[in-house]
PDB file of C-alpha atoms in Angstrom:
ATOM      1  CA  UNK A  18       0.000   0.000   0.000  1.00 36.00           C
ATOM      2  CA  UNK A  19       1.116   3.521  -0.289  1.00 34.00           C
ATOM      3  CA  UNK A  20       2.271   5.501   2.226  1.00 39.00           C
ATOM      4  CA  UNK A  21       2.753   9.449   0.910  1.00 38.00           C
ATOM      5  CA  UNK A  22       3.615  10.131   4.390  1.00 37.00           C
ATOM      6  CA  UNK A  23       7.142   8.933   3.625  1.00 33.00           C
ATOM      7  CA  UNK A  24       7.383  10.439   0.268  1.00 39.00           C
ATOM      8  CA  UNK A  25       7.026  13.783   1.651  1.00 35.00           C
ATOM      9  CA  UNK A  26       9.503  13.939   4.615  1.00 32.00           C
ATOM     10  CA  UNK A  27      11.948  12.155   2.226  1.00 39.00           C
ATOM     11  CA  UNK A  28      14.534  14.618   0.610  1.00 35.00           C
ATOM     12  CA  UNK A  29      12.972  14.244  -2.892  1.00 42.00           C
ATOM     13  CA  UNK A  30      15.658  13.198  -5.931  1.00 41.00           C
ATOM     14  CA  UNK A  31      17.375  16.095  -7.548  1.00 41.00           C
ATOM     15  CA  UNK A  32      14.953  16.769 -10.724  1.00 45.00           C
ATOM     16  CA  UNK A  33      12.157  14.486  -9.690  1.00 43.00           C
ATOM     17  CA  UNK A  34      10.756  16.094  -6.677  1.00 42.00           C
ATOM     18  CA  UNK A  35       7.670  17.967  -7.048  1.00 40.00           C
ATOM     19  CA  UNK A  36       6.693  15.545  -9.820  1.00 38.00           C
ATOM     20  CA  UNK A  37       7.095  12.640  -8.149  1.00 43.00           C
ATOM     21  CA  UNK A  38       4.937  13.987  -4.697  1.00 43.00           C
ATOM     22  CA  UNK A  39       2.103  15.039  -7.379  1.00 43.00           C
ATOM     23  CA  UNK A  40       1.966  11.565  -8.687  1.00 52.00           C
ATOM     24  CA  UNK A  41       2.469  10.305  -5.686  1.00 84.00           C
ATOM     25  CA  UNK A  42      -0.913  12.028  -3.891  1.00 86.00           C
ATOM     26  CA  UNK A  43      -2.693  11.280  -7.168  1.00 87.00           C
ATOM     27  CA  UNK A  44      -1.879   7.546  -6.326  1.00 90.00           C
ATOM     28  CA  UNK A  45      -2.314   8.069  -2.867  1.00 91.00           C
ATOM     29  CA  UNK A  46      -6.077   9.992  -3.429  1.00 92.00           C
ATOM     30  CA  UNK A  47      -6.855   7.199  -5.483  1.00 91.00           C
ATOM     31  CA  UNK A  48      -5.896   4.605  -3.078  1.00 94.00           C
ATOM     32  CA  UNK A  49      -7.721   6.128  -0.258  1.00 95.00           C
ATOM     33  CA  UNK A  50     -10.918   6.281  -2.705  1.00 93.00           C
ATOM     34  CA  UNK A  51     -10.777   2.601  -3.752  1.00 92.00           C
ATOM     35  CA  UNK A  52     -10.182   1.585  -0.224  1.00 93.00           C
ATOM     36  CA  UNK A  53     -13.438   3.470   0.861  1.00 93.00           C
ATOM     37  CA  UNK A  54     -15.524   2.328  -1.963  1.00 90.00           C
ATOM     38  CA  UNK A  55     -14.629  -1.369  -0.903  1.00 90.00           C
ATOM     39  CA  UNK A  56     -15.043  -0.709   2.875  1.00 90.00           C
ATOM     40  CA  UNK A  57     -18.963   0.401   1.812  1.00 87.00           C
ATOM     41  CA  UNK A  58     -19.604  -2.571  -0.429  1.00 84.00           C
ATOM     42  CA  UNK A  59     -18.244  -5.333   2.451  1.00 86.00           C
ATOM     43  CA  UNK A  60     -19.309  -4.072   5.755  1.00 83.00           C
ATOM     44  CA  UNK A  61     -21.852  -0.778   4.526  1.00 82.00           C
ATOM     45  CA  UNK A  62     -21.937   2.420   6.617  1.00 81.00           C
ATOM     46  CA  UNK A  63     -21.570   0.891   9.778  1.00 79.00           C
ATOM     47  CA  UNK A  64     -18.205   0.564   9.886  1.00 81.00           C
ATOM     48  CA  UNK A  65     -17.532   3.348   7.823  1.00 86.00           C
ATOM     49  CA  UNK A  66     -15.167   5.386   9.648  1.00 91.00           C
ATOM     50  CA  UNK A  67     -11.902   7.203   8.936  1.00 93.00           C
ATOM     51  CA  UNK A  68      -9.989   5.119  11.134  1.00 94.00           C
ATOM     52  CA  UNK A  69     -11.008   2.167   8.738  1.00 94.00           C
ATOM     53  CA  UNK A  70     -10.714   3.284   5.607  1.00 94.00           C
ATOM     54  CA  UNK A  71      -7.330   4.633   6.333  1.00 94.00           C
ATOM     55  CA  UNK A  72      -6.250   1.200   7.719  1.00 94.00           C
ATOM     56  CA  UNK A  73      -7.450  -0.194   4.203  1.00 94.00           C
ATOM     57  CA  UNK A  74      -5.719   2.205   2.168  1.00 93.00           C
ATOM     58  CA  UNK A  75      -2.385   1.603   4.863  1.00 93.00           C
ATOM     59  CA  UNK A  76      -2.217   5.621   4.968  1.00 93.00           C
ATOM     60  CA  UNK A  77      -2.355   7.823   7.764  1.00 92.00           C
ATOM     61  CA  UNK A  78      -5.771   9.458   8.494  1.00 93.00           C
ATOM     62  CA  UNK A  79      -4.507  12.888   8.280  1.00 94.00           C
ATOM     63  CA  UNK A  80      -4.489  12.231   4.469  1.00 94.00           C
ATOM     64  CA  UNK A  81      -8.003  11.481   4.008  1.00 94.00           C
ATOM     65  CA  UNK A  82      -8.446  15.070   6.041  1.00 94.00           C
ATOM     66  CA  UNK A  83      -6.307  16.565   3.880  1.00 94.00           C
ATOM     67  CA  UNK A  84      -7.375  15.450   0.453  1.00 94.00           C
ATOM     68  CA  UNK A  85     -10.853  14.692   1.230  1.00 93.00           C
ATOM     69  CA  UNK A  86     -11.780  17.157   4.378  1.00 93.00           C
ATOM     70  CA  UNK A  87     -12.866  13.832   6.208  1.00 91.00           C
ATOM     71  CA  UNK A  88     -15.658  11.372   5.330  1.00 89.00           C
ATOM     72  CA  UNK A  89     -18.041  13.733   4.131  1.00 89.00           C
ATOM     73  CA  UNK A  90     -15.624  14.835   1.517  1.00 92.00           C
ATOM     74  CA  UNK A  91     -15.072  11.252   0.906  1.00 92.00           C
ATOM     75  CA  UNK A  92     -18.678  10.374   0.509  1.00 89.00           C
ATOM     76  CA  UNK A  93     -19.169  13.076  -2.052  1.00 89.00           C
ATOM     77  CA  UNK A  94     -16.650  11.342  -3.954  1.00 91.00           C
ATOM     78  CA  UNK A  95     -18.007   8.145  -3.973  1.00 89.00           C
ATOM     79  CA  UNK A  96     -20.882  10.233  -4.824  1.00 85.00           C
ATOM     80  CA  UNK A  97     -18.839  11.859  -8.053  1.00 85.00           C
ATOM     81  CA  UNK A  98     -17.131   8.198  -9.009  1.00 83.00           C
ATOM     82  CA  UNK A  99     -20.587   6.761  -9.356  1.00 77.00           C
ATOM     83  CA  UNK A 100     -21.399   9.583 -12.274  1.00 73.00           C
ATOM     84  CA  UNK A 101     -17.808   8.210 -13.891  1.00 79.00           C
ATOM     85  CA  UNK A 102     -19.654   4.645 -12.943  1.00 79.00           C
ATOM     86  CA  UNK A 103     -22.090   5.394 -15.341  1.00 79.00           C
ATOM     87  CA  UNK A 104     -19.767   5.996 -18.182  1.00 77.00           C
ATOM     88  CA  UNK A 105     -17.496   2.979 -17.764  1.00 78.00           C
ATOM     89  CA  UNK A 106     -20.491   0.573 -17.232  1.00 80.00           C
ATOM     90  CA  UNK A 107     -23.142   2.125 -19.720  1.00 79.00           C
ATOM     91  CA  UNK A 108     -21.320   3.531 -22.697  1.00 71.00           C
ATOM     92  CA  UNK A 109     -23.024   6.270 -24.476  1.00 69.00           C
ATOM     93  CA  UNK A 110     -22.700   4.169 -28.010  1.00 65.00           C
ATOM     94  CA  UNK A 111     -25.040   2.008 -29.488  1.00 57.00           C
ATOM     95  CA  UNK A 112     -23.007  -1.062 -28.784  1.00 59.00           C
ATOM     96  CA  UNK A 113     -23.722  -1.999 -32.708  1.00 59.00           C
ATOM     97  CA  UNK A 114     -27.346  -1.176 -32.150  1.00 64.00           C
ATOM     98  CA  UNK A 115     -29.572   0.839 -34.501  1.00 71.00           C
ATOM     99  CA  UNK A 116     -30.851   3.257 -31.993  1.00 79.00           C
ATOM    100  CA  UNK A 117     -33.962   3.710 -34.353  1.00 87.00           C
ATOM    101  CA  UNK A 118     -36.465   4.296 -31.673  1.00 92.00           C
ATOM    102  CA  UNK A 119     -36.973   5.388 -27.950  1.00 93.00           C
ATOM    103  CA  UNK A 120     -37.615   1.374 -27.672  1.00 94.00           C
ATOM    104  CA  UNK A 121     -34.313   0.304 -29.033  1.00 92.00           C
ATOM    105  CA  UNK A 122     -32.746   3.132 -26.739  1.00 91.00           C
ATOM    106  CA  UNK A 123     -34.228   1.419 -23.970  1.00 93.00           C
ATOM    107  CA  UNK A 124     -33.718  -1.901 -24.401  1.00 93.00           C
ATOM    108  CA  UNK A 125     -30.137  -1.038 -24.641  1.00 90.00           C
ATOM    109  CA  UNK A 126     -30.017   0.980 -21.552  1.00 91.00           C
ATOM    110  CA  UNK A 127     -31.949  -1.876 -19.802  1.00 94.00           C
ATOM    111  CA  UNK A 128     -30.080  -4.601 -20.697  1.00 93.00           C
ATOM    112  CA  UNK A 129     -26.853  -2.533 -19.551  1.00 91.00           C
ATOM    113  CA  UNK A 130     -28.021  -1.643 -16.600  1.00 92.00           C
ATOM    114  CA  UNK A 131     -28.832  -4.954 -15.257  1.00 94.00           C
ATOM    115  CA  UNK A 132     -25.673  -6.453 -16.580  1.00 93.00           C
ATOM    116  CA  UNK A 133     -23.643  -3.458 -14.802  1.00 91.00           C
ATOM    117  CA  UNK A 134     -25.557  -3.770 -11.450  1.00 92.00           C
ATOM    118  CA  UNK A 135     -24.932  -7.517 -11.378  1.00 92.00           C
ATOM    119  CA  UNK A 136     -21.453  -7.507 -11.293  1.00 89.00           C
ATOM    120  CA  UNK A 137     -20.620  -4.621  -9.341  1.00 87.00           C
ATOM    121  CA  UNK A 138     -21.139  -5.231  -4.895  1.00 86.00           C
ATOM    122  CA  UNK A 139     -21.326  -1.951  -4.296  1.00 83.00           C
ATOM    123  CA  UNK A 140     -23.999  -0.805  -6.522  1.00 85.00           C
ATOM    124  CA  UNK A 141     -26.054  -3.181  -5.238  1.00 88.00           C
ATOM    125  CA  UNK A 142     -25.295  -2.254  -1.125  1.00 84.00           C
ATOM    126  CA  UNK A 143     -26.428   1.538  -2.614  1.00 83.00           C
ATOM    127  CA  UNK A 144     -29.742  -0.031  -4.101  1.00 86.00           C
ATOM    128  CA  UNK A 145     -30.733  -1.581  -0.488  1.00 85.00           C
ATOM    129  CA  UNK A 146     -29.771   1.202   1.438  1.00 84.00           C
ATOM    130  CA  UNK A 147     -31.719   3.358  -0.860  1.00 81.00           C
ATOM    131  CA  UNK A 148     -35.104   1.360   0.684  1.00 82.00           C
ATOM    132  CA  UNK A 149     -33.578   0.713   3.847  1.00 81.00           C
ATOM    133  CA  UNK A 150     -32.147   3.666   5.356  1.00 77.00           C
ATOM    134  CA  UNK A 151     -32.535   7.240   5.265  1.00 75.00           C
ATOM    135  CA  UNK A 152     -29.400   9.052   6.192  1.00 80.00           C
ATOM    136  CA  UNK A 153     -27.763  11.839   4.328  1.00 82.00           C
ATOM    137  CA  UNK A 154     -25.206   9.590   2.713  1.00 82.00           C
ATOM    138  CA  UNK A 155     -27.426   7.277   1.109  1.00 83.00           C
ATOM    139  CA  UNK A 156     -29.378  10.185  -0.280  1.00 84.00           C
ATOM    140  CA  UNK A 157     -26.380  11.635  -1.874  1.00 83.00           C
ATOM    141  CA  UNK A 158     -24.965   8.051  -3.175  1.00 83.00           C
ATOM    142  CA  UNK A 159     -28.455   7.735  -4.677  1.00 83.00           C
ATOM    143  CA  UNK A 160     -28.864  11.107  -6.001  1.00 84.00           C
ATOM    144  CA  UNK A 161     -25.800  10.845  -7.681  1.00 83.00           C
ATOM    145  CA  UNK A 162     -26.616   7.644  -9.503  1.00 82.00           C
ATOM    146  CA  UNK A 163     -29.612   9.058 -10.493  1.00 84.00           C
ATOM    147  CA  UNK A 164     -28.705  12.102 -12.184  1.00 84.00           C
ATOM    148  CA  UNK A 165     -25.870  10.432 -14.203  1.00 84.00           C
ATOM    149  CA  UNK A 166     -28.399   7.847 -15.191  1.00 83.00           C
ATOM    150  CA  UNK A 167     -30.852  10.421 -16.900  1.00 85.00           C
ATOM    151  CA  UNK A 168     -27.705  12.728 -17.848  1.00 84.00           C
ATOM    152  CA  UNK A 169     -26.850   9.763 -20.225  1.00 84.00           C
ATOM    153  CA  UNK A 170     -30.320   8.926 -21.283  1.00 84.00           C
ATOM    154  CA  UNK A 171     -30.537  12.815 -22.064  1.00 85.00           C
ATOM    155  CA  UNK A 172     -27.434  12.257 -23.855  1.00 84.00           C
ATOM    156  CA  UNK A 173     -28.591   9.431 -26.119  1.00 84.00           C
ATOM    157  CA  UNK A 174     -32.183   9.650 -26.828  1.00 85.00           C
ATOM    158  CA  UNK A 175     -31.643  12.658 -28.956  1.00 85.00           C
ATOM    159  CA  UNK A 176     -34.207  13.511 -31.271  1.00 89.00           C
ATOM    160  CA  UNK A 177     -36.178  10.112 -30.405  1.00 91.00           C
ATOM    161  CA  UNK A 178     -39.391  10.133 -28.647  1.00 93.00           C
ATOM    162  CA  UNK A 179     -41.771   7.741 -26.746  1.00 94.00           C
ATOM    163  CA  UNK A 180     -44.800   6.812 -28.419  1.00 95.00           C
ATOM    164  CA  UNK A 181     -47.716   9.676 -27.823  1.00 95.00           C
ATOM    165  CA  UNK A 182     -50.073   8.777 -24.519  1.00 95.00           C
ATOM    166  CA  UNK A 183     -47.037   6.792 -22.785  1.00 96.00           C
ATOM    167  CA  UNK A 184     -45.606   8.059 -19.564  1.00 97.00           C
ATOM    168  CA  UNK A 185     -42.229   7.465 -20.055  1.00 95.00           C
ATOM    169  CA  UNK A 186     -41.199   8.865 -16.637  1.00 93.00           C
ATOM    170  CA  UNK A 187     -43.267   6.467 -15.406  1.00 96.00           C
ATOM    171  CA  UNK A 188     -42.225   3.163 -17.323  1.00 96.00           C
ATOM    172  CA  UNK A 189     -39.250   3.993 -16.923  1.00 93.00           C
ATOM    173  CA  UNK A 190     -39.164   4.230 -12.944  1.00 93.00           C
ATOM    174  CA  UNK A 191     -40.818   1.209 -13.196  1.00 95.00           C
ATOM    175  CA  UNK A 192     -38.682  -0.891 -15.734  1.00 95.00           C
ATOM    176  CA  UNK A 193     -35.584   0.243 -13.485  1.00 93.00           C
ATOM    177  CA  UNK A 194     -37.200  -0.685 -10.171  1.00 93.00           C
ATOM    178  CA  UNK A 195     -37.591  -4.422 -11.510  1.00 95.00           C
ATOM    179  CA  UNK A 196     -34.008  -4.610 -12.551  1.00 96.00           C
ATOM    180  CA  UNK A 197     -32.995  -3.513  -9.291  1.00 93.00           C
ATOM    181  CA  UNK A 198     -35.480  -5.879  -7.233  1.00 95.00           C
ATOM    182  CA  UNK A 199     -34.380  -8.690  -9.614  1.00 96.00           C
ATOM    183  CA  UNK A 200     -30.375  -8.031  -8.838  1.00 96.00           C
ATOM    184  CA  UNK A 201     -30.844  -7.411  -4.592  1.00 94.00           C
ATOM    185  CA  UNK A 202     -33.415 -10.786  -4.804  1.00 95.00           C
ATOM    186  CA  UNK A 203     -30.871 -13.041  -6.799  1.00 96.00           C
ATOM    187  CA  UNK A 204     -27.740 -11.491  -4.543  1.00 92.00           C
ATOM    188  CA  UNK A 205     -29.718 -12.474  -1.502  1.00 92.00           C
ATOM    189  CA  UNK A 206     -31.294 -15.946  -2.293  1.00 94.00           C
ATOM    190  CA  UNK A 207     -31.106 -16.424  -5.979  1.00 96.00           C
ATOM    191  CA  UNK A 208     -34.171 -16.281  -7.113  1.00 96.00           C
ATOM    192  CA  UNK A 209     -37.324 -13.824  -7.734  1.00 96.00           C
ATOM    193  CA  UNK A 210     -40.432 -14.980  -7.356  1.00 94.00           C
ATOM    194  CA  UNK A 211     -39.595 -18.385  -9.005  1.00 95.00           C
ATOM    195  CA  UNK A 212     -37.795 -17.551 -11.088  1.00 96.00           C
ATOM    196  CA  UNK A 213     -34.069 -18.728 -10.363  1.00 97.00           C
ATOM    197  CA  UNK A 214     -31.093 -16.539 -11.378  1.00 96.00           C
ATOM    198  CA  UNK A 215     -28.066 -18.535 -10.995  1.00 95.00           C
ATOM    199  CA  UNK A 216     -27.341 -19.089 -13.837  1.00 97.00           C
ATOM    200  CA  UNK A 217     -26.225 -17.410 -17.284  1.00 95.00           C
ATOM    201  CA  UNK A 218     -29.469 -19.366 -18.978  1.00 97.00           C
ATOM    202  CA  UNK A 219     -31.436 -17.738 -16.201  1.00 97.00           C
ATOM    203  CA  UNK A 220     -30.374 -14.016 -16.508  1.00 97.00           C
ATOM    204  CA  UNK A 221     -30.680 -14.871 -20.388  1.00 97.00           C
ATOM    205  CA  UNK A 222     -34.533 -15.429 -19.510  1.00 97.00           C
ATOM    206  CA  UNK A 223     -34.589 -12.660 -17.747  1.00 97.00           C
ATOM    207  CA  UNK A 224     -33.072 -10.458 -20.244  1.00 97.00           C
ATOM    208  CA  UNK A 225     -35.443 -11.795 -22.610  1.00 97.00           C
ATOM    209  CA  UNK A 226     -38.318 -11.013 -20.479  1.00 97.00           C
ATOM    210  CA  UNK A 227     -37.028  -7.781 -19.921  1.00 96.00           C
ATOM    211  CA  UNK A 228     -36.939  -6.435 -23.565  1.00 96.00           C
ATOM    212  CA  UNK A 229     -40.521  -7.908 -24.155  1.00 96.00           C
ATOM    213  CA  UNK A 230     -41.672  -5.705 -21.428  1.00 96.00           C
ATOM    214  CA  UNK A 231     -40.094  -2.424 -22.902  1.00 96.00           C
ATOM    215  CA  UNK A 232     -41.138  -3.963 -26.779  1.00 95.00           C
ATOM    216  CA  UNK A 233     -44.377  -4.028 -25.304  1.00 95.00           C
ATOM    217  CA  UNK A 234     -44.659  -0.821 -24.125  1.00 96.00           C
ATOM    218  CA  UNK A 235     -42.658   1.365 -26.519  1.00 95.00           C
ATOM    219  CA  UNK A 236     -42.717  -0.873 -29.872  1.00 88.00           C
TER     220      UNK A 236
END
């Protein structure tokens, strides 16, 4: 683990100094922030403490102060990474698609979406806490996740439209609930109402089940 504490009591290399200590917090920042986000996903706000996430990141807790003004500062940028989340999990392309109509735009977004909160733990801890508990943090963690979600369907539906008479804010909220119900049910006991989700067959069902929904609604 890092330990920028060193690096800057060490007499830098002639040349090299105040590079190296800008990479070197860069790393460190970095560090601290993946430490934090994997604190959350394992043992959730509980245990969520600067004394923790410092041990994790093998820093000294005046660092997380000092980069991050304490775990406020650090929850806002979990809060930020998840809007980056959003890009690296849900590309705005059409992945080979012909984005043709609002339906194919959300079939796309859909299927990502379920496929990106599937294989990512902490997501999924923000998704419970979001019906679970009511705390400041998990409002901002879910606020944030949010508004890059509808930032990128902004982004992408361009000139496309739902059909007239459909509520699309709605369907939408609605279609995006069931993906999240069907990812916390098959995390905690595999299975959702019946139907098992184990499997790659049985995600492939409910993929398929999926887009008929959204077919159904927006053509």
């Amino acid at each position: 683990m890092l330990n920028e504490a060193v690096n800057l009591v060490n007499s830098p290399r002639t040349g090299e100094g105040p590079e190296r200590r800008v990479r070197d917090r860069g790393a460190t920042e970095r560090t601290i922030l993946a430490a934090a986000k994997g604190l959350l996903a394992e043992e959730g706000f509980q245990n969520f403490g600067i004394n923790a996430v410092a041990r994790r990141a093998g820093c000294d807790k005046q660092l997380i102060y000092r980069y991050y003004g304490g775990l406020d500062g650090l929850v806002e940028a979990i809060g930020a990474d998840l809007g980056t989340w959003v890009k690296d999990r849900i590309p705005e392309d059409a992945g080979g698609m012909f984005l043709l109509t609002y339906g194919d735009l959300m079939e796309r977004l859909s299927l990502l979406l379920l496929d990106a909160l599937r294989n990512d733990p902490l997501m999924r801890r923000i998704l419970a806490w979001e019906i679970s508990e009511n705390t400041e943090q998990v409002r901002r963690l879910s606020e944030a996740r949010s508004k890059a979600l509808a930032l990128w369907l902004e982004r992408m539906r361009g000139s496309l439209a739902p059909p007239k008479g459909v509520d699309a804010t709605a369907v939408n909220a609605v279609v995006i609930a069931a993906i999240q119900h069907l990812v916390l049910a098959a995390a905690a006991g595999g299975q959702c109402a019946g139907l098992s989700l184990k499997t790659p067959k049985d995600w492939e069902k409910a993929a398929t089940a999926l887009k008929r929904i959204v077919r159904g609604v927006y053509g």
